Structures are given as structure tokens and as C-alpha cells.
Tab-separated table of C-alpha atoms and ligand atoms in Angstrom:
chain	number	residue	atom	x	y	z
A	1	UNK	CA	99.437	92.944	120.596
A	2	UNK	CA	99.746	96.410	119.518
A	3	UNK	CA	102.237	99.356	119.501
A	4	UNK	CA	102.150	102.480	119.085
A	5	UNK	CA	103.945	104.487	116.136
A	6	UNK	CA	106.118	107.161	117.107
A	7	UNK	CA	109.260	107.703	119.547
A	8	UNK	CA	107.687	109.141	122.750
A	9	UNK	CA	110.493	111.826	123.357
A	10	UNK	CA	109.287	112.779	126.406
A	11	UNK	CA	109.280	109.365	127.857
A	12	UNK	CA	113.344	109.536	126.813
A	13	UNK	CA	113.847	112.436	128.833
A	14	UNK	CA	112.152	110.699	132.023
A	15	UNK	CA	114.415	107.663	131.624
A	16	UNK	CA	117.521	109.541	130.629
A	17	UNK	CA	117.835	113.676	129.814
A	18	UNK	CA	121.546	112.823	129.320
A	19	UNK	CA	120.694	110.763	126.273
A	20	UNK	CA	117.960	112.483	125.257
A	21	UNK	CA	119.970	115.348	124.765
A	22	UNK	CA	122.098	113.407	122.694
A	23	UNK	CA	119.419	111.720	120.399
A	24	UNK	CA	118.570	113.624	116.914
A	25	UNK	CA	115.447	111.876	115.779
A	26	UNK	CA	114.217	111.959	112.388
A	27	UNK	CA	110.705	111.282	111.435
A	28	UNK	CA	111.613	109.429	107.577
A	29	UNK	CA	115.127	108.795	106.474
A	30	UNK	CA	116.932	106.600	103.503
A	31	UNK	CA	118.957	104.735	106.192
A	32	UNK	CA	120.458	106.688	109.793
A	33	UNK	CA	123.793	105.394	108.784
A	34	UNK	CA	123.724	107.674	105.652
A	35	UNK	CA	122.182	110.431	108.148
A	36	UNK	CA	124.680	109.793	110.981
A	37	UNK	CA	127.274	109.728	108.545
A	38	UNK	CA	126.208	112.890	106.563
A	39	UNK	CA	125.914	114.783	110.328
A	40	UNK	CA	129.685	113.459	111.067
A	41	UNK	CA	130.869	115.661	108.602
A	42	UNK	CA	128.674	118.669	109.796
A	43	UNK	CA	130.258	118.025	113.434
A	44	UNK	CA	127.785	115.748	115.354
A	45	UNK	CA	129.336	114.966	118.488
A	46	UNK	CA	130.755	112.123	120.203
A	47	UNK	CA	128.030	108.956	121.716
A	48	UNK	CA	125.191	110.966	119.227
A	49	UNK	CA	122.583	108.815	117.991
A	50	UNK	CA	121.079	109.389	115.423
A	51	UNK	CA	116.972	107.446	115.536
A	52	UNK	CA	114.163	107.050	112.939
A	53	UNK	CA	110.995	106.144	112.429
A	54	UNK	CA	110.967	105.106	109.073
A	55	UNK	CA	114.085	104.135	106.674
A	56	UNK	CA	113.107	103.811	103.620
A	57	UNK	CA	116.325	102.348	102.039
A	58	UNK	CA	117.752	100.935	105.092
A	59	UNK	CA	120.625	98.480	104.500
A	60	UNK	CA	121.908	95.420	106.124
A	61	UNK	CA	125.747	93.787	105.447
A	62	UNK	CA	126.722	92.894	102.148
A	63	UNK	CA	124.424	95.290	100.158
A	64	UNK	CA	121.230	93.291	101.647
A	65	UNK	CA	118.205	95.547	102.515
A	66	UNK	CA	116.708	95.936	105.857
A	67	UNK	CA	113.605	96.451	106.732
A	68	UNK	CA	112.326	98.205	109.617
A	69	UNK	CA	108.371	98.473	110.274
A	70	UNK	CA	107.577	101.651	111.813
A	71	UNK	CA	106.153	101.746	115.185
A	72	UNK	CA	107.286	98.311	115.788
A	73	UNK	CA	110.782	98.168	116.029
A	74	UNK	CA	114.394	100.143	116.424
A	75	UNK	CA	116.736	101.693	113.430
A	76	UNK	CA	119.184	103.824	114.838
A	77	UNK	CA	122.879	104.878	114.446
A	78	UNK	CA	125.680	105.406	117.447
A	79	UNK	CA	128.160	108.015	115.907
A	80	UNK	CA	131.675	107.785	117.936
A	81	UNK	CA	134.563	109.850	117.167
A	82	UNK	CA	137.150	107.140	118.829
A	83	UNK	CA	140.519	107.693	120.528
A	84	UNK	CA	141.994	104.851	119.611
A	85	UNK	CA	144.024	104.255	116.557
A	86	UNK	CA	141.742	103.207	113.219
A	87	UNK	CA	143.482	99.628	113.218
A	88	UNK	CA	141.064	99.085	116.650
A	89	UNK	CA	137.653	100.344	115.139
A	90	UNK	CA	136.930	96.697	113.900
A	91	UNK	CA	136.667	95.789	117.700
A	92	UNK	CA	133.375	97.894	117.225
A	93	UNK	CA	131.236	95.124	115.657
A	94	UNK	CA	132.088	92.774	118.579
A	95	UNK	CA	131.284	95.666	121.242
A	96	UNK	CA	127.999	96.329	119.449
A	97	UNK	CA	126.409	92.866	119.312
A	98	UNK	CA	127.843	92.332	122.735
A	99	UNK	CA	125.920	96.115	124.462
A	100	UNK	CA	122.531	95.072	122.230
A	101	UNK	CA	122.772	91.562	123.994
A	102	UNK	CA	122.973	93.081	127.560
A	103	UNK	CA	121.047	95.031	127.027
A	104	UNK	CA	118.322	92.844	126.616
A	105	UNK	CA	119.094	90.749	129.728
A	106	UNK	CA	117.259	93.697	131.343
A	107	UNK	CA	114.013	92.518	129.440
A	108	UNK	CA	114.019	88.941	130.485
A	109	UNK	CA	115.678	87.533	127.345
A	110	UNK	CA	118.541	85.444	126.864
A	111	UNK	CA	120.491	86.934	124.397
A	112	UNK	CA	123.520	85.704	122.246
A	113	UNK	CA	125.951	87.002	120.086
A	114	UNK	CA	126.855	85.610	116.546
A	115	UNK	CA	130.186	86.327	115.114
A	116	UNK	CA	130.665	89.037	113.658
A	117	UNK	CA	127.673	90.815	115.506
A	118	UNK	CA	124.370	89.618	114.922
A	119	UNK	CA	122.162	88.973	118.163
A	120	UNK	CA	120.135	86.085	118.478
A	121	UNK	CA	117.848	84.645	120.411
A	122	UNK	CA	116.425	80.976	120.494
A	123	UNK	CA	118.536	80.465	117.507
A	124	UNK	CA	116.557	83.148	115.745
A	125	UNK	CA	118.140	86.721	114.997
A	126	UNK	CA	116.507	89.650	116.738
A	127	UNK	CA	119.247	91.978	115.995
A	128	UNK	CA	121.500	93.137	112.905
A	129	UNK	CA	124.686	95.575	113.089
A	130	UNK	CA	125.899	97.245	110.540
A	131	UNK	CA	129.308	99.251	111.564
A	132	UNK	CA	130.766	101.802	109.221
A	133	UNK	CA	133.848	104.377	108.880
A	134	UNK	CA	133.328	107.866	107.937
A	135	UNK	CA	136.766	109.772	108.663
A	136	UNK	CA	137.176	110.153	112.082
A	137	UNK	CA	134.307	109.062	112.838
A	138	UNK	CA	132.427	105.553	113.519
A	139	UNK	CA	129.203	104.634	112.860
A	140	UNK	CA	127.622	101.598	114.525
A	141	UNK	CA	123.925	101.719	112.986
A	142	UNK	CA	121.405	98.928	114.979
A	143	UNK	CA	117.956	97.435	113.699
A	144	UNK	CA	116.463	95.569	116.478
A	145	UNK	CA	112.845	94.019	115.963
A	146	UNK	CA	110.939	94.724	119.657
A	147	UNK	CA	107.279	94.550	118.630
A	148	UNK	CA	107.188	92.998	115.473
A	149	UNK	CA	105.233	89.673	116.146
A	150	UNK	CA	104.996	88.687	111.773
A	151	UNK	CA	107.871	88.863	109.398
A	152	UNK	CA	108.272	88.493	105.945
A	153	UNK	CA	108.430	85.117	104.229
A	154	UNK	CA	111.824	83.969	103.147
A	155	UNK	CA	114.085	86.111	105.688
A	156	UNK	CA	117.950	84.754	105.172
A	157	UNK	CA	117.797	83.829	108.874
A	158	UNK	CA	114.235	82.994	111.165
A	159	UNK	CA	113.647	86.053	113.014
A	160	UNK	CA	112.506	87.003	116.496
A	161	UNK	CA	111.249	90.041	118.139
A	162	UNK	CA	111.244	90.951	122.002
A	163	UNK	CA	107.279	90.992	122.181
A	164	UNK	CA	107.080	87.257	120.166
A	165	UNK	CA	109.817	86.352	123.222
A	166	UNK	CA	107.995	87.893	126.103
A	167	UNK	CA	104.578	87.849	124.749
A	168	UNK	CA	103.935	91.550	125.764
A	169	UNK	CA	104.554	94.503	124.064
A	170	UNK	CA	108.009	96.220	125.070
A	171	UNK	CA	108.582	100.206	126.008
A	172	UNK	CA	110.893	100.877	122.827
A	173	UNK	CA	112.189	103.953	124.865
A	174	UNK	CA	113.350	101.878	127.720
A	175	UNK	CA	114.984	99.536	125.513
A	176	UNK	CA	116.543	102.197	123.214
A	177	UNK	CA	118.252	103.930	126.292
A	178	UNK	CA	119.499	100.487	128.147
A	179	UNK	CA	121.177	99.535	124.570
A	180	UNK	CA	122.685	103.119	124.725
A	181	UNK	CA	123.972	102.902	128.870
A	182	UNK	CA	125.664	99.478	127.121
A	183	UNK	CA	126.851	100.943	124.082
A	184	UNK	CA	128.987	103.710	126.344
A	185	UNK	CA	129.925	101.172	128.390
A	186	UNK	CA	131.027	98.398	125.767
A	187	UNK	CA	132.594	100.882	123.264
A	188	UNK	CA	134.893	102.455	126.350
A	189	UNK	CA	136.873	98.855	125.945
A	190	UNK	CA	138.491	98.459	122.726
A	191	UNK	CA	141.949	99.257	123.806
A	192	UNK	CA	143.258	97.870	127.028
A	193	UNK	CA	140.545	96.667	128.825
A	194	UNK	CA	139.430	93.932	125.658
A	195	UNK	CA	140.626	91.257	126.837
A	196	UNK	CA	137.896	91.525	129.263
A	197	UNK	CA	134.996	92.508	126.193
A	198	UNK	CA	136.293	89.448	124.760
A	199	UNK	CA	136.014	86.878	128.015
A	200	UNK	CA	132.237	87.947	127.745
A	201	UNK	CA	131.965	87.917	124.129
A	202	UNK	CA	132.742	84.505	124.146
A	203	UNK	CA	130.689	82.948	127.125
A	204	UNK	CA	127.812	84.450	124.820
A	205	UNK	CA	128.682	83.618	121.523
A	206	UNK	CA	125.751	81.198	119.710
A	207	UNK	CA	128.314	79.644	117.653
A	208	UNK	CA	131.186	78.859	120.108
A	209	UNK	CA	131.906	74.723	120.607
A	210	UNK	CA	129.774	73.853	117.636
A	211	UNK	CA	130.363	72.991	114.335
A	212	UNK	CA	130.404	76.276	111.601
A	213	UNK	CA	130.205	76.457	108.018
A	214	UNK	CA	131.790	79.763	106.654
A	215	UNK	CA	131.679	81.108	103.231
A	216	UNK	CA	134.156	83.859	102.125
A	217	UNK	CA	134.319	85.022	97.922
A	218	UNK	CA	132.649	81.455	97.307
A	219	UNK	CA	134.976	79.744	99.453
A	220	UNK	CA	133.796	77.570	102.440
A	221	UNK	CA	135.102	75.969	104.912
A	222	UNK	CA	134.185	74.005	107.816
A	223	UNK	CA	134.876	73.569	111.925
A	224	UNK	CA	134.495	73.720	115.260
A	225	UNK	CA	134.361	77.509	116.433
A	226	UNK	CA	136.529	77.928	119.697
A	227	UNK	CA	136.135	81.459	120.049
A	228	UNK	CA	137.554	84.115	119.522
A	229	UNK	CA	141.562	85.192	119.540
A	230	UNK	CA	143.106	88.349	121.607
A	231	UNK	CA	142.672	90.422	118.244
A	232	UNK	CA	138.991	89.516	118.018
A	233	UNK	CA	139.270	86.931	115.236
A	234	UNK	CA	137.610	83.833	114.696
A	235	UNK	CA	139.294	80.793	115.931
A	236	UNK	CA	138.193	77.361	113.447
A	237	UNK	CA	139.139	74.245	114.295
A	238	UNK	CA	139.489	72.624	111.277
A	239	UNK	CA	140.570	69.256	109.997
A	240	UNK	CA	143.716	71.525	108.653
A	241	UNK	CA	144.207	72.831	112.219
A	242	UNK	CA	143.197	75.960	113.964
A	243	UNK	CA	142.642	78.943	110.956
A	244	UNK	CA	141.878	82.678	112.313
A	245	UNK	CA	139.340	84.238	110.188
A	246	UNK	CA	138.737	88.042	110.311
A	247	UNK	CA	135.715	88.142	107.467
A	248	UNK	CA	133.570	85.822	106.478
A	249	UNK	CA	130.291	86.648	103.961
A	250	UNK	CA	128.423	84.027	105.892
A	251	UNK	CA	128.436	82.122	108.915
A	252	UNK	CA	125.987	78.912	110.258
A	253	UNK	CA	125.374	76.328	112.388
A	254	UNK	CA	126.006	72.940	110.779
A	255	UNK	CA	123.210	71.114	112.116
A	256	UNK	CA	124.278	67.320	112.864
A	257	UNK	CA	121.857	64.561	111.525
B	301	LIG	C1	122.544	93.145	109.059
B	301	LIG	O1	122.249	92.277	109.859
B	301	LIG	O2	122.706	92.880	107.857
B	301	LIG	C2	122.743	94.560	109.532
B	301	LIG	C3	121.459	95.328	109.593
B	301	LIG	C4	121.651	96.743	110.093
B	301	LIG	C5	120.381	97.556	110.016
B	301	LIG	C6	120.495	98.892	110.679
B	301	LIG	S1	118.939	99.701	110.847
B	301	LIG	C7	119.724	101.170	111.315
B	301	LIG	C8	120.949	101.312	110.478
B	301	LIG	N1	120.664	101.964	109.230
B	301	LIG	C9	120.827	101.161	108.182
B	301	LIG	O3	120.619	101.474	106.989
B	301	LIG	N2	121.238	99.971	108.592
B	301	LIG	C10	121.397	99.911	110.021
């Protein structure tokens, strides 16, 4: 398998000029969250996106690094300047996993969501989501591997691309602008129509029913995940009763033996 390197803007415009007038693409960058944040302040506009080749210093949660290999796969950042009141812009991370994941439905995989928005597939990650604040403005920045078939050695989590899924390279173009006709979708619903983000969040959530081991400031604790609550919090089921978590530094499977 091979891919080519380079965003084929032309092949954008074909799928969608709407987005492609709304893309700012930029051949190197540190990380397109520190770009999209940067052109916030300068007045980018609502539903911008701002896409890269290469990101030299891109980051994941927590400080970790991320690592995108040019050519092969997708770092980009969705700026919104949101409506709704600030206390709702944590509902982004849900609505992010949650567009990437439909997204890929389109390309014959079956996609699920792990709290707070990773995407996985085949109990391997193919996504990460980092969402971030900049004044009045939200940045929801999105690595997705597409046709990266070999990763690194020691990766947190096992990772998984679309082309190792498929077996065939993917058009990055076609998936970059059916994650975007998700993202405007999805990111429409964080006030009153949630309830109904949530009902889907949680038929595709990895972790729901199973047993969970989360790990806050060295802290763990253990359960059955049920979901998730009206407000978008975790719902554990633990031997103490049911405990609604809003962060966690990690979250995984407890496999049985
Ligand atoms: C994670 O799973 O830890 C989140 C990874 C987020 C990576 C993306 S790549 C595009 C954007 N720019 C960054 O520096 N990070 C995000």
C-alpha cells in the first residue's frame, strides 16, 4: 500500500467548495491547535478548519505527543465560535468522537467511541481528540491515522488505521470532508437537542456494560460503565454505588480472566 503526500485541494473543491472554502491548509506547523488557536484571535471564522501536513510538535491529552506521519494520515483543527453558554463547550469532546465515528461508517468501518472521545476500532484506537478553549472560541483539533499500515513500538493504546481495516488505501479528502458534514452536524446539538447526541453516544460507546478501571491524580477506581448521564458524565457502577465522573486521566477495559 502506498499514499500519496500532500492534500489534493482540488479534489476538496470537487467533493465540497463549501468546505473548501473554509479549509486554511498549512504545509508544516508545531501543532493546528496552536495555529487554529493563534488565527482565533486574528478573526478566523466560525466551522474553519484549520489542516496540515506535517506537525512537528503535535500534542495529544495530558501533555503526551502525537505523532502524525505525513502523507499518511489526518491532523487538523475545527475552530467554532459557539452560541451556547461556556458551561456547554465540554459537550464538545463527546460531539467530536461521536462526528469522527460516523463518519467513518461511510468507509465500511465499525467505529466506537471511548469516553471522553477517543475512536476505536476493533478495540484498537484510530482516532485521538484533543478539544481546547481559546476565548470565544473552541477548538476541537483531530489526528486520525487513514493510511498508516506500521506504528511505533510501545503506543499507550494498539493502534489502527482505516487502510490496515479495509486493506486499501483511503481518499484522505473524502474522509476529511465526511468528518467535517458530521462535525456541523454533531456540534449543532449541544444545547437542546443532546439528549438525542447522547442516545447515540451511548449505543456506540466501547466501554458501556463492561467493567472500567479509571485513574484520576493517582486515584483509581473500578466498575461497570452504564453510560453516560443527561450532563454527559460518566455513570460507574461501583461496589460503592453509581459515582458520576466528569475527568478521568485514564480509562480501560478490565479484561476478565
Ligand atoms: C489524544 O488522543 O491524546 C489526542 C490527540 C489529538 C491530536 C490532534 S492532531 C491535530 C491536533 N493538533 C494537535 O497538536 N493535536 C491535535
Amino acid at each position: 500500500m502506498t499514499s500519496e503526500e500532500s492534500w489534493d485541494g482540488s479534489r476538496i473543491r470537487a467533493l465540497s467548495p463549501e468546505w473548501a472554502a473554509k479549509i486554511i491548509f498549512i504545509d508544516e506547523c508545531a501543532s493546528t491547535n496552536d495555529e487554529a488557536r493563534r488565527l482565533a484571535r486574528e478573526g478566523l471564522v466560525h466551522e474553519s478548519l484549520v489542516l496540515t501536513e506535517r506537525q512537528t510538535a503535535g500534542r495529544g491529552r495530558r501533555g503526551q505527543a502525537w505523532s502524525c506521519p505525513p502523507g499518511e494520515s489526518l491532523a487538523c483543527s475545527f475552530l467554532l465560535r459557539p452560541e451556547e453558554p461556556m458551561q456547554l463547550w465540554s459537550r464538545f469532546s463527546l460531539v467530536a468522537g461521536l462526528a469522527v465515528a460516523e463518519a467513518l461508517d461511510g468507509f465500511g468501518l465499525a467505529a466506537e467511541v471511548k469516553w471522553p472521545n477517543d475512536v476505536w476500532v476493533h478495540e484498537r484506537k484510530i482516532c485521538g481528540i484533543l478539544v481546547e478553549s481559546a476565548g470565544d472560541s473552541v477548538v476541537i483539533g483531530i489526528g486520525l491515522n487513514i493510511n498508516t499500515v506500521k506504528f511505533p513500538e510501545g503506543l499507550v493504546h494498539p493502534a489502527t488505521s482505516i487502510a490496515l481495516e479495509n486493506g486499501e488505501v483511503a481518499e484522505r479528502e473524502g474522509v476529511l470532508v465526511a468528518i467535517l458534514d458530521r462535525l456541523r452536524i454533531r456540534s449543532r446539538q449541544i444545547g437542546s437537542s443532546f439528549a438525542e447526541l447522547l442516545e447515540t453516544w451511548n449505543t456506540r460507546c466501547v466501554l458501556r456494560g463492561k467493567r472500567v478501571m479509571l485513574q484520576t491524580n493517582g486515584i483509581r477506581k473500578t466498575g461497570v460503565m452504564e453510560g453516560l448521564s443527561a450532563n454527559g458524565e460518566l455513570l460507574l457502577r461501583t461496589a460503592e454505588g453509581l459515582e458520576r465522573i466528569l475527568h478521568a486521566d485514564t480509562i480501560r477495559l478490565v479484561k476478565s480472566s
